[in-house]
PDB file of N, CA and C in Angstrom:
ATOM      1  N   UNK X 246     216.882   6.401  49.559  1.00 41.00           N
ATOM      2  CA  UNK X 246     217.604   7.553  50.094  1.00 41.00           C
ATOM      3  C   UNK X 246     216.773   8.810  49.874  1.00 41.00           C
ATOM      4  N   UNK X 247     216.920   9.726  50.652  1.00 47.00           N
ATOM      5  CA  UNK X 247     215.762  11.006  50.542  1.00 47.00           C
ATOM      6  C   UNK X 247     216.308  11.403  49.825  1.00 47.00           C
ATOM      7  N   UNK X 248     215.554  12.332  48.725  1.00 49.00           N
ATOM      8  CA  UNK X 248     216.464  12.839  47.717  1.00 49.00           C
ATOM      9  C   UNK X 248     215.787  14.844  47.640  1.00 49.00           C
ATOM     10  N   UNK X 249     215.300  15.247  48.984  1.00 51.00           N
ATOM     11  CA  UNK X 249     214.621  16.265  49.061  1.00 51.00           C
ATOM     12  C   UNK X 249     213.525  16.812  48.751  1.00 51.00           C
ATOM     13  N   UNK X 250     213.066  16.191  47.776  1.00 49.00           N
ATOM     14  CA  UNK X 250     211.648  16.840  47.592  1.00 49.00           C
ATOM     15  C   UNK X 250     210.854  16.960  48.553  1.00 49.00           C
ATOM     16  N   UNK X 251     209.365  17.388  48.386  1.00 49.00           N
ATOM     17  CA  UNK X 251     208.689  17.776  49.645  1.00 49.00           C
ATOM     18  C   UNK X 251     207.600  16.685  49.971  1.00 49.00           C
ATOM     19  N   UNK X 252     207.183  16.133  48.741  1.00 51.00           N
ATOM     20  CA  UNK X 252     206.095  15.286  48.573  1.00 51.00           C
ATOM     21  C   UNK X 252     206.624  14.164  48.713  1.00 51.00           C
ATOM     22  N   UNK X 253     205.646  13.091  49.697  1.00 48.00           N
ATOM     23  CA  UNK X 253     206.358  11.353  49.587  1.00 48.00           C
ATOM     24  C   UNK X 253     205.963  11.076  48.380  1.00 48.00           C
ATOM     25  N   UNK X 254     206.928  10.066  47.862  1.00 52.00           N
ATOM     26  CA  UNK X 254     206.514   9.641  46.643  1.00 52.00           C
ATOM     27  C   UNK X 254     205.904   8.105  46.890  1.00 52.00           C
ATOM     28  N   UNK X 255     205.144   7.698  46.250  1.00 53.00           N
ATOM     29  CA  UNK X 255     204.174   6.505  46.120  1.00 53.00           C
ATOM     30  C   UNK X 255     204.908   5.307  45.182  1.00 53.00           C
ATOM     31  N   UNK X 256     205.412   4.112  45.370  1.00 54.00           N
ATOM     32  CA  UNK X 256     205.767   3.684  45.096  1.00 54.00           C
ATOM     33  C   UNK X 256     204.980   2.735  44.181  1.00 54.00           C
ATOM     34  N   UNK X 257     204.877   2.178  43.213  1.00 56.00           N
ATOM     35  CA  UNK X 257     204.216   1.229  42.748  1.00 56.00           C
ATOM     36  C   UNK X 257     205.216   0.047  42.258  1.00 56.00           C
ATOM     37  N   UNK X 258     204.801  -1.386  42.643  1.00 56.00           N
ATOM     38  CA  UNK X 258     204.984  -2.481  42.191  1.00 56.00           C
ATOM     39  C   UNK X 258     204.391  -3.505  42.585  1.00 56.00           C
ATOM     40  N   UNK X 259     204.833  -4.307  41.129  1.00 57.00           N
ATOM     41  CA  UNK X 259     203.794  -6.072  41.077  1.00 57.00           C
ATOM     42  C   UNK X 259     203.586  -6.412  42.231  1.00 57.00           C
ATOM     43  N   UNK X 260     202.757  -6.737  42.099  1.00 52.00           N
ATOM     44  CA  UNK X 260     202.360  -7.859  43.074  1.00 52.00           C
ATOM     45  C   UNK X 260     202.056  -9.132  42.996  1.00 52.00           C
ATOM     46  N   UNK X 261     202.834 -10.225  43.749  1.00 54.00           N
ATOM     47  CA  UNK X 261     202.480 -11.426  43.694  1.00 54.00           C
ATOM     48  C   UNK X 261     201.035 -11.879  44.305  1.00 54.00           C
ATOM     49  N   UNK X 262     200.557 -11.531  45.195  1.00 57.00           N
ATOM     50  CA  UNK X 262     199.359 -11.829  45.718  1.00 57.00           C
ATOM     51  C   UNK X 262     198.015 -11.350  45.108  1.00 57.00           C
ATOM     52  N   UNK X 263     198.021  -9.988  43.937  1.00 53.00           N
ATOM     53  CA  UNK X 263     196.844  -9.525  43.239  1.00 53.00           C
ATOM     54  C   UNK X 263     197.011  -9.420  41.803  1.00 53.00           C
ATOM     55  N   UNK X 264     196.437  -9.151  40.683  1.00 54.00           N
ATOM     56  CA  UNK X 264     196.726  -9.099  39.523  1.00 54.00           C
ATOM     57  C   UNK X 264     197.291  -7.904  39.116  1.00 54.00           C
ATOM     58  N   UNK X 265     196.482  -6.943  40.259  1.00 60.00           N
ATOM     59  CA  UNK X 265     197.085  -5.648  39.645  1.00 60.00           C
ATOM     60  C   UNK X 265     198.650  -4.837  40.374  1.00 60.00           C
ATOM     61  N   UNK X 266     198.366  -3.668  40.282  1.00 68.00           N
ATOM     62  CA  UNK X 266     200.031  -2.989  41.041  1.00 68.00           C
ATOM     63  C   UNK X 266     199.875  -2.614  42.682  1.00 68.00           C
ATOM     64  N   UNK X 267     200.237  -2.609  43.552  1.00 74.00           N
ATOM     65  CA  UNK X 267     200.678  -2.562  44.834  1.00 74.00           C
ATOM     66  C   UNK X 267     200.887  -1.478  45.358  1.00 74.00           C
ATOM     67  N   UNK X 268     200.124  -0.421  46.278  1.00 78.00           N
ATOM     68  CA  UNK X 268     200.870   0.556  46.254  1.00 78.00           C
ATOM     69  C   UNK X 268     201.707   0.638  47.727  1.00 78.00           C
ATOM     70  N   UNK X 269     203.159   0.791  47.827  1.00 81.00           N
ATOM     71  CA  UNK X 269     204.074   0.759  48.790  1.00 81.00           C
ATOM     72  C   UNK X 269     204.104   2.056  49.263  1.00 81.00           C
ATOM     73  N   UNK X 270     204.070   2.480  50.431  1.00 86.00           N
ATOM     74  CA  UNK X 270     203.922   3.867  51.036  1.00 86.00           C
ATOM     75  C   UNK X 270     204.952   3.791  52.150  1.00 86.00           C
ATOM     76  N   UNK X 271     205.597   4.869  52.235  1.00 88.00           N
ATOM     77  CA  UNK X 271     207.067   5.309  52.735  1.00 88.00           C
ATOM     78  C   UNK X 271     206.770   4.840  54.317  1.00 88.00           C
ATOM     79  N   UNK X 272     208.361   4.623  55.071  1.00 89.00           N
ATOM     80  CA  UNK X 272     207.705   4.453  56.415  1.00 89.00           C
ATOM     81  C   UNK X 272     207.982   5.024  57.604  1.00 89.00           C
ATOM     82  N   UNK X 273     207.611   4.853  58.461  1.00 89.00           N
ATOM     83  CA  UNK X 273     207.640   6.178  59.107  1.00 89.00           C
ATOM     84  C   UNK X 273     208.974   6.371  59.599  1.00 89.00           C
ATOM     85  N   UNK X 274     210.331   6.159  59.310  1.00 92.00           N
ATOM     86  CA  UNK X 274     212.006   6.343  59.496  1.00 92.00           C
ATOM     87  C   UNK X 274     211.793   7.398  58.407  1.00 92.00           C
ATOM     88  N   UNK X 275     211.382   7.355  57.167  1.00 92.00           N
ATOM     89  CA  UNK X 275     211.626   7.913  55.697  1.00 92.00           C
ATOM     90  C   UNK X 275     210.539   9.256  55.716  1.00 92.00           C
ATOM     91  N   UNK X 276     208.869   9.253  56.566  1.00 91.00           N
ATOM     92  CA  UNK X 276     208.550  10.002  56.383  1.00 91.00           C
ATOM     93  C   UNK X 276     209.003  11.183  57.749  1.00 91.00           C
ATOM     94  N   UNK X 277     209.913  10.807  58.826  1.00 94.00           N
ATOM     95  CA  UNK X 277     210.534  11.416  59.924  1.00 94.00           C
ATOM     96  C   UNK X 277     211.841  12.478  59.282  1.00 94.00           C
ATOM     97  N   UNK X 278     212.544  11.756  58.315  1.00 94.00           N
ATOM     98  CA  UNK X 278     213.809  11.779  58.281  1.00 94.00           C
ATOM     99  C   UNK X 278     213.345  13.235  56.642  1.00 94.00           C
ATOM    100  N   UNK X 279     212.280  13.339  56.226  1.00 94.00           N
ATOM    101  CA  UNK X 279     211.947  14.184  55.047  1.00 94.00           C
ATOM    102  C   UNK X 279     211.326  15.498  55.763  1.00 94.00           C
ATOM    103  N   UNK X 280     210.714  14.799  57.165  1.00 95.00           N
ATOM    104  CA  UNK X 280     209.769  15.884  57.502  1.00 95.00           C
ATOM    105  C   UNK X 280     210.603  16.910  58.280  1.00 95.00           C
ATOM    106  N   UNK X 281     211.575  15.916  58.815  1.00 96.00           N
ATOM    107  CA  UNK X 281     212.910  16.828  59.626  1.00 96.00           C
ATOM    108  C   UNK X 281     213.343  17.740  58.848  1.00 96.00           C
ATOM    109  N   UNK X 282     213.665  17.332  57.851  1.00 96.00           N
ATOM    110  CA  UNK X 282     214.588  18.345  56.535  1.00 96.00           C
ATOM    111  C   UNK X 282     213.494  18.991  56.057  1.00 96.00           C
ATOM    112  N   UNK X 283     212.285  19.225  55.757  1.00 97.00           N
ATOM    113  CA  UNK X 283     211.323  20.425  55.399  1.00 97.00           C
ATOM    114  C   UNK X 283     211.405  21.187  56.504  1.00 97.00           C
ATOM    115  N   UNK X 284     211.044  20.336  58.134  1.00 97.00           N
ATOM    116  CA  UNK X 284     210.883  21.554  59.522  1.00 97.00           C
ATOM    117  C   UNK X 284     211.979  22.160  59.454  1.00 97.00           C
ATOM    118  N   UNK X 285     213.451  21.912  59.364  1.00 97.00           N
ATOM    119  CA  UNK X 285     214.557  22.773  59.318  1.00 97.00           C
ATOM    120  C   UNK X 285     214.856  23.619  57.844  1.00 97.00           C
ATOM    121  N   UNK X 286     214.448  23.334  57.058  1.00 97.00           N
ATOM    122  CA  UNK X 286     214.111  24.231  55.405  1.00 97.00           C
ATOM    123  C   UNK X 286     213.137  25.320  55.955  1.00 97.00           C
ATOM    124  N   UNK X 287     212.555  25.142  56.139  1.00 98.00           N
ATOM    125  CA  UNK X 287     210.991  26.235  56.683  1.00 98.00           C
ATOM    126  C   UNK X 287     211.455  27.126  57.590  1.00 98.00           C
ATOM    127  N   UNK X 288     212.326  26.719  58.710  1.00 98.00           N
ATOM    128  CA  UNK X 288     212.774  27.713  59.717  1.00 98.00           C
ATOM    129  C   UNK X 288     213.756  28.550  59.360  1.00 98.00           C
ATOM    130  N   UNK X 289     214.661  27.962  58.147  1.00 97.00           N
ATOM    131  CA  UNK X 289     215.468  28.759  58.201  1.00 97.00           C
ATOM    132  C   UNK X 289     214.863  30.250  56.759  1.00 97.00           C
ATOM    133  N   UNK X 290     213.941  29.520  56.229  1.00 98.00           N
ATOM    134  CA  UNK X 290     212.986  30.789  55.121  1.00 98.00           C
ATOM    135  C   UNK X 290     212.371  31.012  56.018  1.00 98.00           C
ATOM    136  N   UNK X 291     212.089  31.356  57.338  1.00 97.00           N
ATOM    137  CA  UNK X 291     211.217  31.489  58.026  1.00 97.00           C
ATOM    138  C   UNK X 291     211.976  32.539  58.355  1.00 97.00           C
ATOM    139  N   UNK X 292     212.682  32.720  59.560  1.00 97.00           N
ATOM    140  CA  UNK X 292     214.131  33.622  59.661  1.00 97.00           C
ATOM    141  C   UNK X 292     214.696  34.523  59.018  1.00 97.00           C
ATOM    142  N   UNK X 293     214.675  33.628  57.797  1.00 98.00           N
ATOM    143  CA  UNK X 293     215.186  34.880  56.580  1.00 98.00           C
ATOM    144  C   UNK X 293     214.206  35.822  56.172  1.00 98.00           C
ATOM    145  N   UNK X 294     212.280  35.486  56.247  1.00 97.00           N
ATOM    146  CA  UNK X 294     211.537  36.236  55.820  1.00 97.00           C
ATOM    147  C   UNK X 294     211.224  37.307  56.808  1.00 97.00           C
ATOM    148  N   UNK X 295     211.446  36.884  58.461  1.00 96.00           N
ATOM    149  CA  UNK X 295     211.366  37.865  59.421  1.00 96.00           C
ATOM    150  C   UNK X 295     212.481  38.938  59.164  1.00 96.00           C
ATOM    151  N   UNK X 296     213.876  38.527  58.877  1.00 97.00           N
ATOM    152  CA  UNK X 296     214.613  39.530  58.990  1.00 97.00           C
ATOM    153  C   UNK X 296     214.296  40.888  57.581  1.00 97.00           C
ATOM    154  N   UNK X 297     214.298  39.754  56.663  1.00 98.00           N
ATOM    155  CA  UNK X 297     213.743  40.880  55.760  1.00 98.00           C
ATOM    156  C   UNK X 297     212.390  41.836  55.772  1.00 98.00           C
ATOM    157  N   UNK X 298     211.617  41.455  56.931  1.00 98.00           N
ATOM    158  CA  UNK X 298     210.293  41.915  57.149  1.00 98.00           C
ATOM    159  C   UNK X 298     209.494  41.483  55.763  1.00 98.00           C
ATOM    160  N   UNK X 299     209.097  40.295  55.566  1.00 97.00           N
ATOM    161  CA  UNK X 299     208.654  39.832  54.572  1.00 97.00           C
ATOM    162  C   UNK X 299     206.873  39.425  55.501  1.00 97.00           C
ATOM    163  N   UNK X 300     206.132  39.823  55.577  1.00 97.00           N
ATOM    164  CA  UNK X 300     205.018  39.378  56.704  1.00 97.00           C
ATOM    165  C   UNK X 300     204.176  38.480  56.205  1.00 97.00           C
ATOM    166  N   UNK X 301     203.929  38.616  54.711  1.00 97.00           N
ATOM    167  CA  UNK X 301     203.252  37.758  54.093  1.00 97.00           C
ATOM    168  C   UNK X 301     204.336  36.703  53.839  1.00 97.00           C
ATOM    169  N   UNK X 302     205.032  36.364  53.336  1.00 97.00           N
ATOM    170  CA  UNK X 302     205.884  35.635  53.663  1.00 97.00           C
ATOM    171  C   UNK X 302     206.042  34.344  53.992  1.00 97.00           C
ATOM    172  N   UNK X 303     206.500  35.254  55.667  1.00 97.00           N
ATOM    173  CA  UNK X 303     206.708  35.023  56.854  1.00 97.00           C
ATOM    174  C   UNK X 303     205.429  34.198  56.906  1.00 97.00           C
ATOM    175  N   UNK X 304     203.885  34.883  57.487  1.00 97.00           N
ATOM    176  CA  UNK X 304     202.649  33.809  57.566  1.00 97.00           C
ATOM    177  C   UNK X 304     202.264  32.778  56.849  1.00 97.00           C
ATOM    178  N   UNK X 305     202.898  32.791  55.207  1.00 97.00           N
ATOM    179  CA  UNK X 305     202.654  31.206  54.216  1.00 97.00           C
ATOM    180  C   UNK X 305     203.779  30.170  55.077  1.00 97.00           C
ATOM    181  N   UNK X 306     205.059  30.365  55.416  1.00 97.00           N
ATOM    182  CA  UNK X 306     205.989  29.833  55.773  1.00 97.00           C
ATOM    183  C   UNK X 306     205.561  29.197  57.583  1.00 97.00           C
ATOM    184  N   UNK X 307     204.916  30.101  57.804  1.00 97.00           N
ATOM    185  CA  UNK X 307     204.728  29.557  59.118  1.00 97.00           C
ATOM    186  C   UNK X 307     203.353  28.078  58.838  1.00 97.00           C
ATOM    187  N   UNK X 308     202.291  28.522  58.297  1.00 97.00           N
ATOM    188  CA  UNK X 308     201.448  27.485  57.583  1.00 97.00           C
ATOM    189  C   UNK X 308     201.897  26.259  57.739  1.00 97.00           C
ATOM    190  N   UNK X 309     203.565  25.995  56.962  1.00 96.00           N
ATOM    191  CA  UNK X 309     203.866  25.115  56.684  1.00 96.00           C
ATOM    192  C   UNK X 309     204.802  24.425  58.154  1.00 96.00           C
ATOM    193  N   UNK X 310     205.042  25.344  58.475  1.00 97.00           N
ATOM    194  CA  UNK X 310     206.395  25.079  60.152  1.00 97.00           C
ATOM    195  C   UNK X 310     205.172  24.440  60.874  1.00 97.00           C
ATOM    196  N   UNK X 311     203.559  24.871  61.137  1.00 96.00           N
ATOM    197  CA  UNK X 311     202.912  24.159  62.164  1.00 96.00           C
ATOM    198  C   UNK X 311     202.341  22.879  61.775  1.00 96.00           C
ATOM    199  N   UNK X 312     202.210  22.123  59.995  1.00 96.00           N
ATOM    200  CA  UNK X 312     202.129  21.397  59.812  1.00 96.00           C
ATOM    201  C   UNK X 312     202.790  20.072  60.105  1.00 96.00           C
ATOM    202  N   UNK X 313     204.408  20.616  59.873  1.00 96.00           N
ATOM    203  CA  UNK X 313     205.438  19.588  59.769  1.00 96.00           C
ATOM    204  C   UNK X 313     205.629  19.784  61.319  1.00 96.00           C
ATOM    205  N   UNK X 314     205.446  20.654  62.135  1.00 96.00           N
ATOM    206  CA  UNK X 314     205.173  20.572  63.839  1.00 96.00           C
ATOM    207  C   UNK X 314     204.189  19.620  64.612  1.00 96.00           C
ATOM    208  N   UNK X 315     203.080  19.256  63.743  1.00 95.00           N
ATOM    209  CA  UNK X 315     202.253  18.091  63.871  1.00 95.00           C
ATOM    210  C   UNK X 315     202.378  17.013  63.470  1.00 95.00           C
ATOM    211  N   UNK X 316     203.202  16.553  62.497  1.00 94.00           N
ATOM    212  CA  UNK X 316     203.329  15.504  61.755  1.00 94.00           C
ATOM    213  C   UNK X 316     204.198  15.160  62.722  1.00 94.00           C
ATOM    214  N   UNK X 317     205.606  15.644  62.788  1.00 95.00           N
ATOM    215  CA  UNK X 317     206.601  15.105  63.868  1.00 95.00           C
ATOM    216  C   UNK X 317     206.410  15.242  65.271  1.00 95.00           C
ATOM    217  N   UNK X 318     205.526  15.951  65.546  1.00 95.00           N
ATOM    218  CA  UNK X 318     205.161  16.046  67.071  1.00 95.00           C
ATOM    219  C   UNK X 318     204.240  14.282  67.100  1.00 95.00           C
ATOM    220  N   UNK X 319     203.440  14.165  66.422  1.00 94.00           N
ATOM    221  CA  UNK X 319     202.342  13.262  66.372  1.00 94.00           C
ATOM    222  C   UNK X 319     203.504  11.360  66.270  1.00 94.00           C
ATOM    223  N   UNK X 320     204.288  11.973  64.896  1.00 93.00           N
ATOM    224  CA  UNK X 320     205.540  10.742  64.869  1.00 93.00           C
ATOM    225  C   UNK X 320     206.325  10.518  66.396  1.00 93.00           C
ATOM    226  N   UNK X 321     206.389  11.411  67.089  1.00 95.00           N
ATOM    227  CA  UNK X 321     206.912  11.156  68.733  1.00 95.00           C
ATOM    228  C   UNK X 321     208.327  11.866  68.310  1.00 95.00           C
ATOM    229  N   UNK X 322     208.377  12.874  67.688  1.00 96.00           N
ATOM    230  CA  UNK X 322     209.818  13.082  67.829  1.00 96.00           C
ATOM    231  C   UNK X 322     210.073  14.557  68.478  1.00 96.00           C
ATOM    232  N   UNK X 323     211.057  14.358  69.187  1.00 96.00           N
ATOM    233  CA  UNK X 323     211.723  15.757  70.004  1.00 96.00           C
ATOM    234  C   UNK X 323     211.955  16.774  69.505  1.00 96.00           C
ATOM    235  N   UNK X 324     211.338  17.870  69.285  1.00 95.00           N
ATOM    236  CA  UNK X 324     211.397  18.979  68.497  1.00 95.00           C
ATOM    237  C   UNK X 324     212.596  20.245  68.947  1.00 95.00           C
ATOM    238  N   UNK X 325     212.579  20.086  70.213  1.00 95.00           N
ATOM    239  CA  UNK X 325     213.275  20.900  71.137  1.00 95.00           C
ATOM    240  C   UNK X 325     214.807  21.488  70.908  1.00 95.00           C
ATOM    241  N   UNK X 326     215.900  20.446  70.518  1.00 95.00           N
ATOM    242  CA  UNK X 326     216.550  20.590  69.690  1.00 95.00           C
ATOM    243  C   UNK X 326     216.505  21.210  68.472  1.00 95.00           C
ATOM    244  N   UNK X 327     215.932  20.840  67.547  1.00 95.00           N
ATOM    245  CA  UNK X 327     215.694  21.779  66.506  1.00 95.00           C
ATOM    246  C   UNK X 327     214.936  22.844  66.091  1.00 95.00           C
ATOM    247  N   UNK X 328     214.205  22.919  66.396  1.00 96.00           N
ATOM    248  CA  UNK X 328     212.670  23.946  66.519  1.00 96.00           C
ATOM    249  C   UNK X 328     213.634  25.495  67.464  1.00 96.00           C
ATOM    250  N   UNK X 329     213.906  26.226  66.195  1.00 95.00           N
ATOM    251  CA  UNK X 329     214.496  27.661  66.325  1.00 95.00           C
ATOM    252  C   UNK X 329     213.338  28.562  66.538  1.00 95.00           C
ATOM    253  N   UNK X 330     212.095  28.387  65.768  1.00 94.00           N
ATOM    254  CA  UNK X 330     211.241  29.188  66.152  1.00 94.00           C
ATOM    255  C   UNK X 330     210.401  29.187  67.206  1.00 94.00           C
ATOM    256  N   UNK X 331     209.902  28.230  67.611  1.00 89.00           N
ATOM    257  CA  UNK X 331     209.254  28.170  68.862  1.00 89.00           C
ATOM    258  C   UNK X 331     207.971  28.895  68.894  1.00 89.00           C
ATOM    259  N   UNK X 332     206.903  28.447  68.083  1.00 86.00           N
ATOM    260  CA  UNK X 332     205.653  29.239  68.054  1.00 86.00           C
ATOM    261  C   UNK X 332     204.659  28.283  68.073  1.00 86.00           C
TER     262      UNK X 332
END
């Protein structure tokens, strides 16, 4: 279950097939469904830093809106709906 943080977390366990630990990496339902909830976290500090005229801000926050704009653009997902800012 997502539990919000920003970073995927890396899973480690045994493995039957090697001696050592396994590393399990999130999939792409889990890294869609985290990246959604950062792109809509970001827009809405995004919003809040424009209204306050925050400019510096505002430009670290955007940094992060065109990242998670590539990640889910690239995952195939419809931004259009959610994507308030549009930049």
């Amino acid at each position: 279950m997502f539990d919000g943080r920003r970073k995927f977390d890396i899973c480690v366990a045994p493995s039957h097939k090697c001696s050592g630990m396994e590393i399990v990496m999130p999939s792409n339902g889990e890294i869609i469904e985290r990246s959604i909830y950062d792109f809509q976290k970001v827009q809405k500090r995004m919003l809040l830093a424009k209204k306050e005229n925050a400019v510096e801000t505002y430009a670290d926050l955007k940094e992060d809106y065109i990242s998670l704009k590539v990640i889910l653009t690239s995952l195939g997902v419809n931004l259009t709906p959610i994507d308030k800012i549009n930049e």
